[in-house]
Each structure stands twice: as C-alpha cells, then as structure tokens.
Amino acid sequence: AVNEQVDVLNSSYAQWGLSFTLSSLDYTQNSSWFNNDSESQYKSQLAISPSTTLNIYTTTAGGYLGYAYLPQDYNESSYMHGVVLNYQTLPNVYNWEYDEGDTGVHEVGHYLGLYHTFQDSCSGNGDYVDDTPAQDDGDNIYNCWNMDTCTSPGNDPIHNYMNYTNDNCITEFTSGQSDRIAYMVETYKPSLGTQEGCAGGYVDDCSGDGDCCAESWIGDGYGDCEDQQYGCDLTCYNNDDGDCSSDVYGCTDATA
C-alpha cells in the first residue's frame, strides 16, 4: 500500500515536474499514537529531516481522512511539517470511496502550499489561484456533478484534487496551482528535496535501487545474506557478528 501511495503521488504530480521517492519506511508500534493522534508526540520523535524530507504518517488521523500544515505555518525545519493520513485512505487497504490514494495527493497539496478550491467560499481571495473558479463551501463540495455555485465565471472545480469529492471524481491540478506550489516551495521550503543519500539512521539498500533501510536491521538476527524484512537487501552488510551462516548465499560473516 505504501509503494502504491507513492506511485499515486508520482502519477498525480508528474505533469508539473514533481516526483517522489520512498527514502525509508519505518514501522512503530504505539497504539496511543495510532488511535489518539498524539501528533506532536510522535512527530517530535519520528520526523526525519523535515527541511529536506516529506514525512508521511499513517494513523487513524483523529477521525479525519488526513491533514497537513501549510508551508508558512511553521519554520521549514519544524517537525510539525509533514502529512498525516488515515491508513484506510492508502490504495487498496479498505474498500470505500476514498481508497485510491487521492487523500495523500490532497494533503501533499496542502503541504506544498495549496488551499482548498472552496477557500473563502464565493468571496475574498479564494485559494489564491486564478484558474480555479470560485466555489461555495457548503455541502456541494462533496458532490461529483457539474455545478456553478458562485456568480463569478466558471463551474465548480469538482475534479480538482484540492476539492472534497471522492477519489473516483478528482483527477487534476491546474497550471496555476503548479505555479503556486513552485512559489511556496521556493519561499518557504527552499531545502525540500535537496538531501542526497539516506537520512540519519538509515543505509542504502544493497540492490542499488535507491531505497533506504533502517541501519538497526543490520545485526538484528535476520539473515542479512538474503532479502531483509519489507524487501530490504542488506547483503553488502553481511559481516555483522553472526547474522549470516558461512554456507548460505556465499556469506562471508567473520564469525561464521
């Protein structure tokens, strides 16, 4: 589901020159964090390089589909940045109307600086994007049929990722939204995506596919001469005090 979510992000943002790579995958066992959405607690302990890395957390999201903060809400390096997703919104986890991964696309949009298309309803500055028509913020935001709820030109952008329609209805961003993302990232997140290699506490996957694996998995009792848990290949780190057997996979563990 996680890899599929990354695929959905890439397919949704590719037209605008944005791409996402799964740098690392961490599993944390804490029912309080998962069920009670103790956001500041788990983010302060789990966040990896918030200035350069998009951190995504899957929990029950406090009963929401997900949420994220805008770039200007916190300093670039604050651990509060990132995206929180209800785990049921990941692709193919739960069979319902928000099961295609588009909640992740929507929340990453907020993370990159986009407002809802119905921001300020029919008045004010709206979402600060010229090519998304104004939209009333009533119950219509959930409907997937053509409407024009404001007197200004243009039908409601029901297919826009920053609307509240369900996953089989939303399919697009606009060029104006792309321009706003570029401006917001340049202004508030200039370090985003600049880090090379794996974050602290992680090592390169030996397969050379660019993935990162938890460094703690080396010497943890799993056989590093074969694929590690969650598909990590740690075969190039096999000299690690007995995780390997000398007669398995050509292993050269010093203690075998």
Coordinates of N, CA and C in Angstrom, one line a residue:
A1 N 0.8 -1.2 0.0 CA 0.0 0.0 0.0 C 0.9 1.3 0.0
V2 N 2.0 1.2 0.7 CA 2.9 2.4 0.8 C 3.5 2.7 -0.6
N3 N 4.0 1.7 -1.2 CA 4.6 1.9 -2.5 C 3.5 2.3 -3.5
E4 N 2.3 1.8 -3.4 CA 1.2 2.2 -4.3 C 0.9 3.7 -4.1
Q5 N 0.9 4.1 -2.8 CA 0.6 5.5 -2.5 C 1.7 6.4 -3.1
V6 N 2.9 6.0 -3.1 CA 4.0 6.8 -3.8 C 3.7 6.9 -5.3
D7 N 3.3 5.7 -5.8 CA 3.0 5.7 -7.3 C 1.9 6.7 -7.6
V8 N 0.9 6.8 -6.7 CA -0.3 7.7 -7.0 C 0.2 9.1 -6.9
L9 N 1.1 9.4 -5.9 CA 1.6 10.8 -5.8 C 2.4 11.1 -7.1
N10 N 3.2 10.2 -7.6 CA 4.0 10.5 -8.8 C 3.1 10.7 -10.0
S11 N 2.1 9.9 -10.2 CA 1.3 10.0 -11.4 C 0.5 11.3 -11.3
S12 N 0.1 11.7 -10.1 CA -0.7 12.9 -10.0 C 0.1 14.2 -10.1
Y13 N 1.3 14.2 -9.7 CA 2.1 15.4 -9.8 C 3.1 15.5 -11.0
A14 N 3.3 14.4 -11.7 CA 4.3 14.3 -12.7 C 4.1 15.4 -13.8
Q15 N 2.9 15.7 -14.2 CA 2.7 16.7 -15.2 C 3.3 18.1 -14.8
W16 N 3.5 18.3 -13.5 CA 4.0 19.6 -13.1 C 5.5 19.5 -12.6
G17 N 6.1 18.4 -13.0 CA 7.6 18.3 -12.8 C 7.9 17.9 -11.4
L18 N 7.0 17.4 -10.6 CA 7.3 16.9 -9.2 C 7.3 15.4 -9.2
S19 N 8.3 14.9 -8.4 CA 8.4 13.4 -8.3 C 8.7 13.1 -6.8
F20 N 8.4 11.9 -6.4 CA 8.5 11.5 -5.0 C 9.2 10.1 -5.0
T21 N 10.2 10.0 -4.1 CA 10.9 8.7 -3.9 C 10.8 8.2 -2.4
L22 N 10.5 7.0 -2.2 CA 10.4 6.4 -0.9 C 11.8 6.3 -0.3
S23 N 12.2 7.2 0.5 CA 13.5 7.2 1.1 C 13.7 6.1 2.2
S24 N 12.7 6.0 3.0 CA 12.7 5.0 4.1 C 11.3 4.7 4.6
L25 N 11.2 3.5 5.2 CA 9.9 3.1 5.7 C 10.1 2.6 7.1
D26 N 9.4 3.2 8.1 CA 9.5 2.9 9.5 C 8.2 2.4 10.0
Y27 N 8.3 1.3 10.8 CA 7.1 0.8 11.5 C 7.3 1.0 13.0
T28 N 6.3 1.7 13.6 CA 6.4 2.0 15.0 C 5.1 1.4 15.7
Q29 N 5.4 0.6 16.8 CA 4.2 0.0 17.5 C 3.9 0.9 18.7
N30 N 2.8 1.7 18.6 CA 2.4 2.5 19.6 C 0.9 2.8 19.4
S31 N 0.0 2.1 20.2 CA -1.4 2.2 20.0 C -1.9 3.6 20.4
S32 N -1.3 4.3 21.3 CA -1.7 5.6 21.7 C -1.5 6.6 20.6
W33 N -0.3 6.6 20.0 CA -0.1 7.4 18.9 C -1.0 7.1 17.7
F34 N -1.2 5.9 17.5 CA -2.0 5.4 16.3 C -3.5 5.8 16.5
N35 N -4.1 5.6 17.6 CA -5.5 5.8 17.8 C -5.9 7.1 18.4
N36 N -5.0 7.8 19.1 CA -5.4 9.0 19.8 C -4.8 10.3 19.1
D37 N -4.1 10.0 18.0 CA -3.5 11.1 17.2 C -2.7 12.1 18.0
S38 N -1.7 11.5 18.8 CA -0.9 12.4 19.6 C 0.2 13.0 18.7
E39 N -0.2 13.9 17.9 CA 0.6 14.4 16.8 C 1.9 14.9 17.2
S40 N 2.0 15.9 18.1 CA 3.3 16.5 18.5 C 4.2 15.5 19.1
Q41 N 3.6 14.5 19.8 CA 4.5 13.4 20.5 C 5.2 12.6 19.4
Y42 N 4.4 12.0 18.5 CA 5.1 11.1 17.6 C 5.9 11.9 16.5
K43 N 5.5 13.0 16.1 CA 6.3 13.8 15.1 C 7.6 14.2 15.7
S44 N 7.6 14.6 17.0 CA 8.9 15.0 17.6 C 9.9 13.9 17.7
Q45 N 9.4 12.7 17.7 CA 10.3 11.5 17.9 C 10.6 10.8 16.6
L46 N 9.7 10.9 15.6 CA 9.8 10.1 14.4 C 10.2 10.9 13.2
A47 N 10.1 12.2 13.2 CA 10.3 13.0 12.0 C 11.8 12.9 11.5
I48 N 12.0 12.8 10.2 CA 13.3 12.7 9.7 C 13.5 13.9 8.8
S49 N 14.5 14.7 9.1 CA 15.0 15.8 8.3 C 13.8 16.6 7.7
P50 N 13.0 17.3 8.5 CA 11.8 17.9 8.0 C 12.1 19.0 6.9
S51 N 13.2 19.6 6.9 CA 13.6 20.6 6.0 C 13.7 20.1 4.6
T52 N 14.2 18.8 4.5 CA 14.5 18.3 3.2 C 13.6 17.1 2.8
T53 N 12.9 16.6 3.7 CA 12.1 15.4 3.5 C 10.7 15.5 3.9
L54 N 9.8 15.0 3.0 CA 8.4 14.9 3.3 C 8.1 13.7 4.1
N55 N 7.7 13.9 5.4 CA 7.4 12.8 6.3 C 5.9 12.6 6.2
I56 N 5.5 11.3 6.0 CA 4.1 10.9 6.0 C 3.8 9.9 7.1
Y57 N 2.8 10.2 7.9 CA 2.5 9.3 9.0 C 1.1 8.7 8.7
T58 N 1.0 7.4 8.9 CA -0.3 6.7 8.8 C -0.8 6.3 10.2
T59 N -2.0 6.9 10.5 CA -2.6 6.6 11.8 C -4.1 6.6 11.6
T60 N -4.9 6.8 12.6 CA -6.4 6.9 12.4 C -6.7 8.4 12.1
A61 N -5.7 9.3 12.2 CA -5.8 10.7 11.8 C -6.9 11.4 12.6
G62 N -7.1 11.0 13.8 CA -8.1 11.7 14.6 C -9.5 11.7 14.0
G63 N -9.8 10.7 13.3 CA -11.1 10.6 12.7 C -11.3 11.3 11.3
Y64 N -10.2 12.0 10.9 CA -10.2 12.7 9.6 C -9.7 11.8 8.5
L65 N -9.8 12.2 7.3 CA -9.1 11.4 6.2 C -7.6 11.7 6.3
G66 N -7.3 12.9 6.6 CA -5.9 13.3 6.7 C -5.8 14.7 7.0
Y67 N -4.6 15.2 7.2 CA -4.3 16.6 7.4 C -2.9 17.0 7.2
A68 N -2.6 18.2 6.9 CA -1.2 18.7 6.8 C -1.2 20.2 7.0
Y69 N -0.1 20.8 7.3 CA 0.1 22.2 7.6 C 0.6 22.9 6.3
L70 N 0.3 24.1 6.1 CA 0.8 24.9 5.0 C 2.2 25.3 5.3
P71 N 3.0 25.5 4.3 CA 4.4 25.8 4.4 C 4.7 27.0 5.4
Q72 N 3.9 28.0 5.4 CA 4.1 29.2 6.2 C 3.6 29.0 7.7
D73 N 3.0 27.9 8.0 CA 2.5 27.7 9.3 C 3.6 27.5 10.4
Y74 N 4.7 26.9 9.9 CA 5.9 26.6 10.8 C 7.2 26.9 10.1
N75 N 8.2 27.0 10.9 CA 9.6 27.1 10.3 C 9.9 25.9 9.4
E76 N 10.7 26.1 8.4 CA 10.9 25.0 7.5 C 11.5 23.7 8.2
S77 N 12.2 23.9 9.3 CA 12.8 22.7 9.9 C 11.9 22.1 11.0
S78 N 10.7 22.7 11.2 CA 9.9 22.2 12.3 C 9.4 20.8 12.1
Y79 N 9.4 19.9 13.1 CA 9.0 18.6 13.0 C 7.4 18.5 12.8
M80 N 6.8 19.6 13.0 CA 5.3 19.6 12.8 C 4.9 19.5 11.3
H81 N 5.8 19.8 10.4 CA 5.5 19.7 9.0 C 5.4 18.2 8.6
G82 N 4.8 17.9 7.5 CA 4.5 16.5 7.1 C 3.1 16.3 6.9
V83 N 2.7 15.1 6.5 CA 1.3 14.7 6.2 C 0.9 13.6 7.1
V84 N -0.3 13.7 7.7 CA -0.9 12.6 8.4 C -2.0 12.1 7.6
L85 N -2.0 10.8 7.4 CA -3.1 10.1 6.6 C -3.8 9.0 7.5
N86 N -5.1 9.0 7.3 CA -5.8 7.8 7.9 C -5.4 6.6 7.0
Y87 N -4.9 5.6 7.7 CA -4.3 4.5 7.0 C -5.3 3.8 6.0
Q88 N -6.6 4.0 6.2 CA -7.6 3.5 5.3 C -7.7 4.2 4.0
T89 N -7.0 5.3 3.8 CA -7.1 6.0 2.6 C -5.9 5.6 1.6
L90 N -5.0 4.8 2.1 CA -4.0 4.3 1.2 C -4.6 3.3 0.2
P91 N -4.0 3.2 -1.0 CA -4.6 2.4 -2.0 C -4.8 0.9 -1.6
N92 N -6.0 0.4 -1.8 CA -6.3 -1.0 -1.7 C -6.2 -1.5 -0.2
V93 N -6.4 -0.6 0.7 CA -6.4 -1.0 2.1 C -7.8 -1.3 2.6
Y94 N -8.7 -0.4 2.2 CA -10.1 -0.5 2.7 C -11.0 -0.1 1.5
N95 N -12.0 -0.9 1.3 CA -12.9 -0.7 0.1 C -14.0 0.3 0.4
W96 N -13.7 1.6 0.0 CA -14.7 2.6 0.2 C -14.4 3.7 -0.8
E97 N -15.0 4.9 -0.7 CA -15.0 5.9 -1.7 C -13.7 6.7 -1.6
Y98 N -12.8 6.5 -0.6 CA -11.6 7.2 -0.5 C -10.4 6.2 -0.4
D99 N -10.4 5.3 -1.4 CA -9.4 4.2 -1.3 C -8.4 4.1 -2.4
E100 N -8.3 5.2 -3.1 CA -7.4 5.2 -4.3 C -6.1 6.0 -4.1
G101 N -5.9 6.5 -2.8 CA -4.7 7.3 -2.5 C -4.7 8.8 -2.8
D102 N -5.9 9.3 -3.2 CA -6.0 10.7 -3.6 C -6.1 11.6 -2.3
T103 N -6.4 11.0 -1.2 CA -6.3 11.8 0.1 C -4.8 12.2 0.3
G104 N -3.9 11.3 0.0 CA -2.5 11.6 0.1 C -2.1 12.8 -0.9
V105 N -2.7 12.7 -2.1 CA -2.4 13.8 -3.1 C -2.9 15.1 -2.6
H106 N -4.1 15.1 -2.0 CA -4.7 16.3 -1.5 C -3.9 16.9 -0.4
E107 N -3.5 16.1 0.6 CA -2.8 16.6 1.8 C -1.4 17.0 1.4
V108 N -0.7 16.3 0.5 CA 0.6 16.8 0.0 C 0.4 18.2 -0.7
G109 N -0.8 18.4 -1.3 CA -1.0 19.7 -1.9 C -1.0 20.8 -0.9
H110 N -1.6 20.5 0.3 CA -1.6 21.5 1.4 C -0.1 21.7 1.9
Y111 N 0.6 20.6 2.0 CA 2.0 20.6 2.5 C 2.8 21.5 1.5
L112 N 2.5 21.5 0.3 CA 3.2 22.3 -0.7 C 2.6 23.7 -0.9
G113 N 1.6 24.0 -0.2 CA 1.1 25.4 -0.3 C -0.3 25.7 -0.9
L114 N -1.0 24.6 -1.2 CA -2.3 24.8 -1.8 C -3.4 24.9 -0.8
Y115 N -4.4 25.8 -1.0 CA -5.6 25.8 -0.2 C -6.7 24.9 -0.9
H116 N -7.8 24.7 -0.2 CA -9.0 24.1 -0.9 C -9.5 25.0 -2.0
T117 N -10.1 24.4 -3.0 CA -10.7 25.2 -4.1 C -11.8 26.0 -3.6
F118 N -12.4 25.6 -2.5 CA -13.6 26.4 -1.9 C -13.2 27.3 -0.8
Q119 N -11.9 27.6 -0.7 CA -11.4 28.6 0.3 C -12.1 29.9 0.1
D120 N -12.6 30.5 1.2 CA -13.3 31.8 1.2 C -14.6 31.7 0.5
S121 N -15.1 30.6 0.1 CA -16.4 30.4 -0.5 C -16.4 31.3 -1.7
C122 N -17.5 32.1 -1.9 CA -17.7 32.9 -3.1 C -17.1 34.3 -3.0
S123 N -16.4 34.6 -1.9 CA -15.9 35.9 -1.7 C -14.4 35.9 -1.3
G124 N -13.8 37.0 -1.2 CA -12.4 37.1 -0.7 C -11.5 36.7 -1.8
N125 N -10.3 36.2 -1.4 CA -9.2 35.9 -2.4 C -9.3 34.4 -2.8
G126 N -10.2 33.6 -2.3 CA -10.3 32.2 -2.7 C -9.0 31.5 -2.3
D127 N -8.6 30.6 -3.2 CA -7.4 29.8 -3.0 C -6.1 30.5 -3.5
Y128 N -6.2 31.7 -3.9 CA -5.1 32.5 -4.5 C -4.5 31.9 -5.8
V129 N -5.4 31.2 -6.5 CA -5.1 30.6 -7.8 C -6.1 31.1 -8.8
D130 N -5.7 31.7 -9.9 CA -6.6 32.4 -10.8 C -7.4 31.4 -11.7
D131 N -6.8 30.2 -11.9 CA -7.5 29.3 -12.9 C -8.3 28.2 -12.2
T132 N -8.6 28.4 -10.9 CA -9.6 27.5 -10.2 C -10.8 28.4 -9.8
P133 N -11.9 28.2 -10.5 CA -13.1 29.0 -10.3 C -13.6 29.0 -8.8
A134 N -14.1 30.1 -8.4 CA -14.7 30.2 -7.0 C -15.7 29.1 -6.8
Q135 N -15.8 28.7 -5.6 CA -16.8 27.6 -5.2 C -17.4 27.8 -3.8
D136 N -18.7 27.7 -3.7 CA -19.3 27.8 -2.4 C -18.8 26.7 -1.5
D137 N -18.7 27.0 -0.2 CA -18.1 26.0 0.7 C -19.2 25.2 1.5
G138 N -20.4 25.1 0.9 CA -21.4 24.3 1.6 C -21.3 22.8 1.2
D139 N -22.4 22.1 1.4 CA -22.3 20.6 1.2 C -22.0 20.2 -0.2
N140 N -22.1 21.2 -1.2 CA -21.8 20.9 -2.6 C -20.4 20.4 -2.8
I141 N -19.5 20.7 -1.8 CA -18.1 20.4 -2.0 C -17.8 18.8 -2.1
Y142 N -18.8 18.1 -1.7 CA -18.7 16.6 -1.8 C -19.3 16.0 -3.0
N143 N -20.0 16.8 -3.8 CA -20.8 16.3 -5.0 C -19.9 16.3 -6.2
C144 N -20.1 15.2 -7.0 CA -19.4 15.0 -8.2 C -20.3 15.1 -9.4
W145 N -20.9 16.3 -9.6 CA -21.7 16.6 -10.8 C -21.5 18.1 -11.0
N146 N -21.7 18.5 -12.3 CA -21.4 19.9 -12.7 C -22.3 20.9 -12.0
M147 N -21.7 21.9 -11.4 CA -22.4 22.9 -10.6 C -21.7 24.2 -10.9
D148 N -22.4 25.3 -10.6 CA -21.8 26.7 -10.6 C -22.4 27.4 -9.4
T149 N -21.7 27.3 -8.3 CA -22.3 27.8 -7.0 C -22.0 29.2 -6.7
C150 N -21.1 29.9 -7.5 CA -20.8 31.3 -7.3 C -21.1 32.1 -8.6
T151 N -21.3 33.3 -8.4 CA -21.6 34.2 -9.6 C -20.4 34.5 -10.5
S152 N -19.2 34.3 -10.0 CA -18.0 34.6 -10.8 C -17.9 33.5 -11.9
P153 N -17.2 33.7 -13.0 CA -17.2 32.8 -14.1 C -16.6 31.4 -13.7
G154 N -17.1 30.4 -14.4 CA -16.6 29.1 -14.2 C -17.4 28.1 -13.4
N155 N -17.5 26.9 -13.8 CA -18.2 25.9 -13.0 C -17.3 25.5 -11.8
D156 N -17.9 24.9 -10.8 CA -17.1 24.5 -9.6 C -16.0 23.4 -10.1
P157 N -14.8 23.5 -9.6 CA -13.7 22.6 -10.0 C -13.9 21.2 -9.3
I158 N -14.9 20.5 -9.6 CA -15.2 19.3 -8.9 C -14.2 18.2 -9.1
H159 N -13.4 18.3 -10.2 CA -12.4 17.2 -10.4 C -11.0 17.6 -9.9
N160 N -10.9 18.7 -9.2 CA -9.6 19.2 -8.7 C -9.2 18.4 -7.4
Y161 N -8.0 18.1 -7.3 CA -7.5 17.3 -6.1 C -7.7 18.1 -4.8
M162 N -7.8 19.4 -4.9 CA -8.0 20.2 -3.6 C -9.5 20.4 -3.3
N163 N -10.4 19.7 -4.0 CA -11.8 19.7 -3.6 C -12.0 18.6 -2.6
Y164 N -13.3 18.4 -2.2 CA -13.6 17.3 -1.3 C -14.4 16.2 -1.9
T165 N -14.5 16.1 -3.2 CA -15.1 15.0 -3.9 C -14.3 13.7 -3.7
N166 N -15.0 12.6 -3.9 CA -14.3 11.3 -3.6 C -13.3 10.9 -4.6
D167 N -12.6 9.9 -4.4 CA -11.4 9.5 -5.2 C -11.7 9.3 -6.6
N168 N -12.8 8.7 -6.9 CA -13.1 8.4 -8.3 C -13.5 9.6 -9.1
C169 N -13.6 10.8 -8.5 CA -14.0 12.0 -9.1 C -12.9 13.0 -9.4
I170 N -11.9 13.0 -8.5 CA -10.8 14.0 -8.6 C -9.7 13.5 -9.4
T171 N -9.2 14.3 -10.3 CA -8.2 13.8 -11.3 C -7.1 14.8 -11.7
E172 N -7.2 16.1 -11.2 CA -6.3 17.1 -11.8 C -5.9 18.2 -10.8
F173 N -4.8 18.8 -11.2 CA -4.4 20.1 -10.7 C -4.4 21.0 -11.9
T174 N -4.3 22.3 -11.6 CA -4.2 23.3 -12.7 C -2.8 23.9 -12.8
S175 N -2.5 24.5 -13.9 CA -1.2 25.2 -14.1 C -1.0 26.3 -13.1
G176 N -2.1 26.9 -12.7 CA -2.0 28.0 -11.7 C -1.6 27.4 -10.3
Q177 N -2.1 26.2 -10.0 CA -1.8 25.6 -8.8 C -0.3 25.1 -8.8
S178 N 0.2 24.7 -9.9 CA 1.6 24.3 -10.1 C 2.4 25.6 -9.9
D179 N 2.0 26.7 -10.4 CA 2.8 27.9 -10.2 C 2.8 28.3 -8.7
R180 N 1.7 28.1 -8.0 CA 1.7 28.5 -6.6 C 2.6 27.5 -5.8
I181 N 2.6 26.2 -6.1 CA 3.5 25.3 -5.4 C 4.9 25.7 -5.6
A182 N 5.3 26.1 -6.8 CA 6.7 26.5 -7.1 C 7.0 27.7 -6.3
Y183 N 6.1 28.7 -6.2 CA 6.4 29.9 -5.4 C 6.5 29.5 -3.9
M184 N 5.6 28.7 -3.4 CA 5.6 28.4 -2.0 C 6.8 27.6 -1.5
V185 N 7.2 26.7 -2.4 CA 8.4 25.9 -2.1 C 9.6 26.8 -2.1
E186 N 9.7 27.6 -3.1 CA 10.9 28.5 -3.2 C 11.0 29.4 -2.0
T187 N 9.8 29.9 -1.6 CA 9.7 30.9 -0.5 C 9.9 30.3 0.9
Y188 N 9.2 29.2 1.1 CA 9.1 28.6 2.5 C 9.8 27.3 2.7
K189 N 10.1 26.6 1.6 CA 10.7 25.2 1.7 C 11.9 25.1 0.7
P190 N 12.8 26.0 0.7 CA 13.9 26.0 -0.3 C 14.8 24.8 -0.2
S191 N 14.8 24.1 1.0 CA 15.7 23.0 1.2 C 15.0 21.7 0.8
L192 N 13.7 21.7 0.5 CA 13.0 20.5 0.2 C 13.6 19.7 -0.9
G193 N 13.9 18.4 -0.7 CA 14.3 17.5 -1.7 C 15.8 17.7 -2.1
T194 N 16.6 18.5 -1.3 CA 18.0 18.7 -1.6 C 18.9 17.7 -1.0
Q195 N 18.4 16.9 -0.1 CA 19.3 15.9 0.6 C 19.6 14.7 -0.3
E196 N 20.9 14.3 -0.4 CA 21.2 13.2 -1.2 C 21.5 12.0 -0.2
G197 N 21.3 10.8 -0.7 CA 21.6 9.6 0.2 C 20.5 9.4 1.2
C198 N 20.8 8.5 2.2 CA 19.8 8.2 3.2 C 19.9 9.1 4.4
A199 N 18.8 9.3 5.0 CA 18.7 10.1 6.3 C 19.5 9.4 7.4
G200 N 19.8 10.1 8.4 CA 20.5 9.5 9.6 C 19.8 8.3 10.1
G201 N 20.5 7.2 10.4 CA 19.9 6.0 11.0 C 19.4 5.0 9.9
Y202 N 19.7 5.4 8.6 CA 19.4 4.5 7.5 C 20.6 4.3 6.6
V203 N 20.6 3.2 5.9 CA 21.6 2.8 5.0 C 21.1 2.5 3.6
D204 N 21.9 2.6 2.6 CA 21.5 2.3 1.2 C 21.1 0.8 1.1
D205 N 20.0 0.6 0.4 CA 19.7 -0.8 0.0 C 20.8 -1.3 -0.9
C206 N 21.3 -2.5 -0.7 CA 22.4 -3.1 -1.4 C 22.0 -3.4 -2.9
S207 N 20.8 -3.4 -3.2 CA 20.4 -3.7 -4.6 C 20.7 -2.5 -5.5
G208 N 20.9 -1.3 -5.0 CA 21.2 -0.2 -5.8 C 20.0 0.5 -6.3
D209 N 18.8 0.1 -5.8 CA 17.5 0.7 -6.3 C 17.2 2.1 -5.7
G210 N 18.1 2.6 -4.8 CA 17.8 3.9 -4.2 C 17.0 3.9 -3.0
D211 N 16.5 2.7 -2.5 CA 15.8 2.7 -1.3 C 16.7 2.8 -0.1
C212 N 16.1 3.1 1.1 CA 16.9 3.2 2.3 C 16.3 2.2 3.3
C213 N 17.1 1.6 4.1 CA 16.7 0.6 5.1 C 17.2 1.0 6.5
A214 N 16.5 0.7 7.5 CA 16.9 1.0 8.9 C 18.3 0.4 9.2
E215 N 19.2 1.2 9.6 CA 20.5 0.6 10.0 C 20.4 -0.4 11.1
S216 N 19.4 -0.3 12.0 CA 19.3 -1.2 13.1 C 19.0 -2.6 12.6
W217 N 18.6 -2.8 11.4 CA 18.3 -4.1 10.9 C 19.6 -4.9 10.6
I218 N 20.7 -4.3 10.6 CA 22.0 -5.0 10.4 C 22.4 -5.5 11.8
G219 N 22.5 -6.9 11.9 CA 22.9 -7.5 13.1 C 21.7 -7.7 14.1
D220 N 20.5 -7.7 13.5 CA 19.3 -7.9 14.3 C 18.8 -9.3 14.4
G221 N 19.5 -10.2 13.9 CA 19.1 -11.6 13.9 C 18.4 -12.1 12.6
Y222 N 18.1 -11.2 11.7 CA 17.6 -11.6 10.4 C 18.8 -11.9 9.6
G223 N 18.6 -12.9 8.7 CA 19.7 -13.3 7.8 C 20.0 -12.2 6.8
D224 N 21.1 -11.5 6.9 CA 21.4 -10.4 6.0 C 21.9 -10.9 4.7
C225 N 22.2 -12.2 4.5 CA 22.6 -12.7 3.3 C 21.4 -13.0 2.3
E226 N 20.3 -12.6 2.7 CA 19.1 -12.7 1.9 C 18.2 -11.5 2.1
D227 N 17.2 -11.3 1.3 CA 16.4 -10.1 1.4 C 15.8 -10.0 2.8
Q228 N 16.0 -8.8 3.4 CA 15.6 -8.4 4.7 C 14.1 -8.2 4.7
Q229 N 13.5 -8.0 5.9 CA 12.1 -7.7 6.0 C 11.7 -6.5 5.2
Y230 N 10.5 -6.4 4.7 CA 10.0 -5.3 3.9 C 10.8 -5.1 2.6
G231 N 11.5 -6.2 2.1 CA 12.1 -6.2 0.8 C 13.5 -5.5 0.8
C232 N 14.0 -5.2 2.0 CA 15.4 -4.6 2.0 C 16.4 -5.6 1.7
D233 N 17.4 -5.3 0.9 CA 18.5 -6.1 0.6 C 19.7 -5.6 1.3
L234 N 20.2 -6.3 2.4 CA 21.3 -5.9 3.2 C 22.5 -6.8 3.0
T235 N 22.6 -7.5 1.8 CA 23.6 -8.5 1.6 C 25.0 -7.9 1.6
C236 N 25.2 -6.6 1.4 CA 26.5 -6.0 1.4 C 27.0 -5.6 2.8
Y237 N 26.1 -5.8 3.8 CA 26.4 -5.5 5.1 C 26.5 -6.8 6.0
N238 N 27.0 -7.9 5.3 CA 26.8 -9.2 6.0 C 27.9 -9.5 7.0
N239 N 28.9 -8.8 7.1 CA 29.9 -9.0 8.2 C 29.5 -8.3 9.5
D240 N 28.5 -8.9 10.1 CA 27.9 -8.2 11.2 C 27.6 -9.0 12.5
D241 N 28.6 -9.9 12.8 CA 28.5 -10.6 14.1 C 27.5 -11.7 14.1
G242 N 27.4 -12.5 13.1 CA 26.7 -13.8 13.2 C 25.3 -13.8 12.6
D243 N 24.8 -12.8 11.9 CA 23.5 -12.8 11.3 C 23.5 -13.8 10.2
C244 N 24.7 -14.1 9.6 CA 24.8 -15.0 8.4 C 25.4 -16.3 8.8
S245 N 25.2 -17.3 7.9 CA 25.8 -18.6 8.0 C 26.8 -18.7 6.9
S246 N 28.0 -19.2 7.1 CA 29.0 -19.3 6.1 C 28.6 -20.1 4.8
D247 N 27.7 -21.0 5.0 CA 27.3 -21.8 3.9 C 26.0 -21.4 3.2
V248 N 25.5 -20.2 3.5 CA 24.3 -19.7 3.0 C 24.6 -18.5 2.1
Y249 N 24.2 -18.6 0.8 CA 24.2 -17.4 -0.1 C 25.7 -16.9 -0.3
G250 N 26.7 -17.7 0.0 CA 28.1 -17.3 -0.2 C 28.4 -16.3 0.9
C251 N 27.8 -16.3 2.0 CA 28.0 -15.3 3.0 C 29.4 -15.4 3.6
T252 N 30.0 -14.2 3.9 CA 31.4 -14.2 4.4 C 31.4 -13.6 5.8
D253 N 30.4 -13.8 6.6 CA 30.4 -13.3 8.0 C 31.6 -13.8 8.8
A254 N 32.2 -12.8 9.4 CA 33.5 -13.1 10.1 C 33.4 -14.1 11.2
T255 N 32.2 -14.3 11.8 CA 32.1 -15.2 12.9 C 31.5 -16.5 12.5
A256 N 31.2 -16.7 11.2 CA 30.5 -17.9 10.8 C 31.5 -19.1 10.6

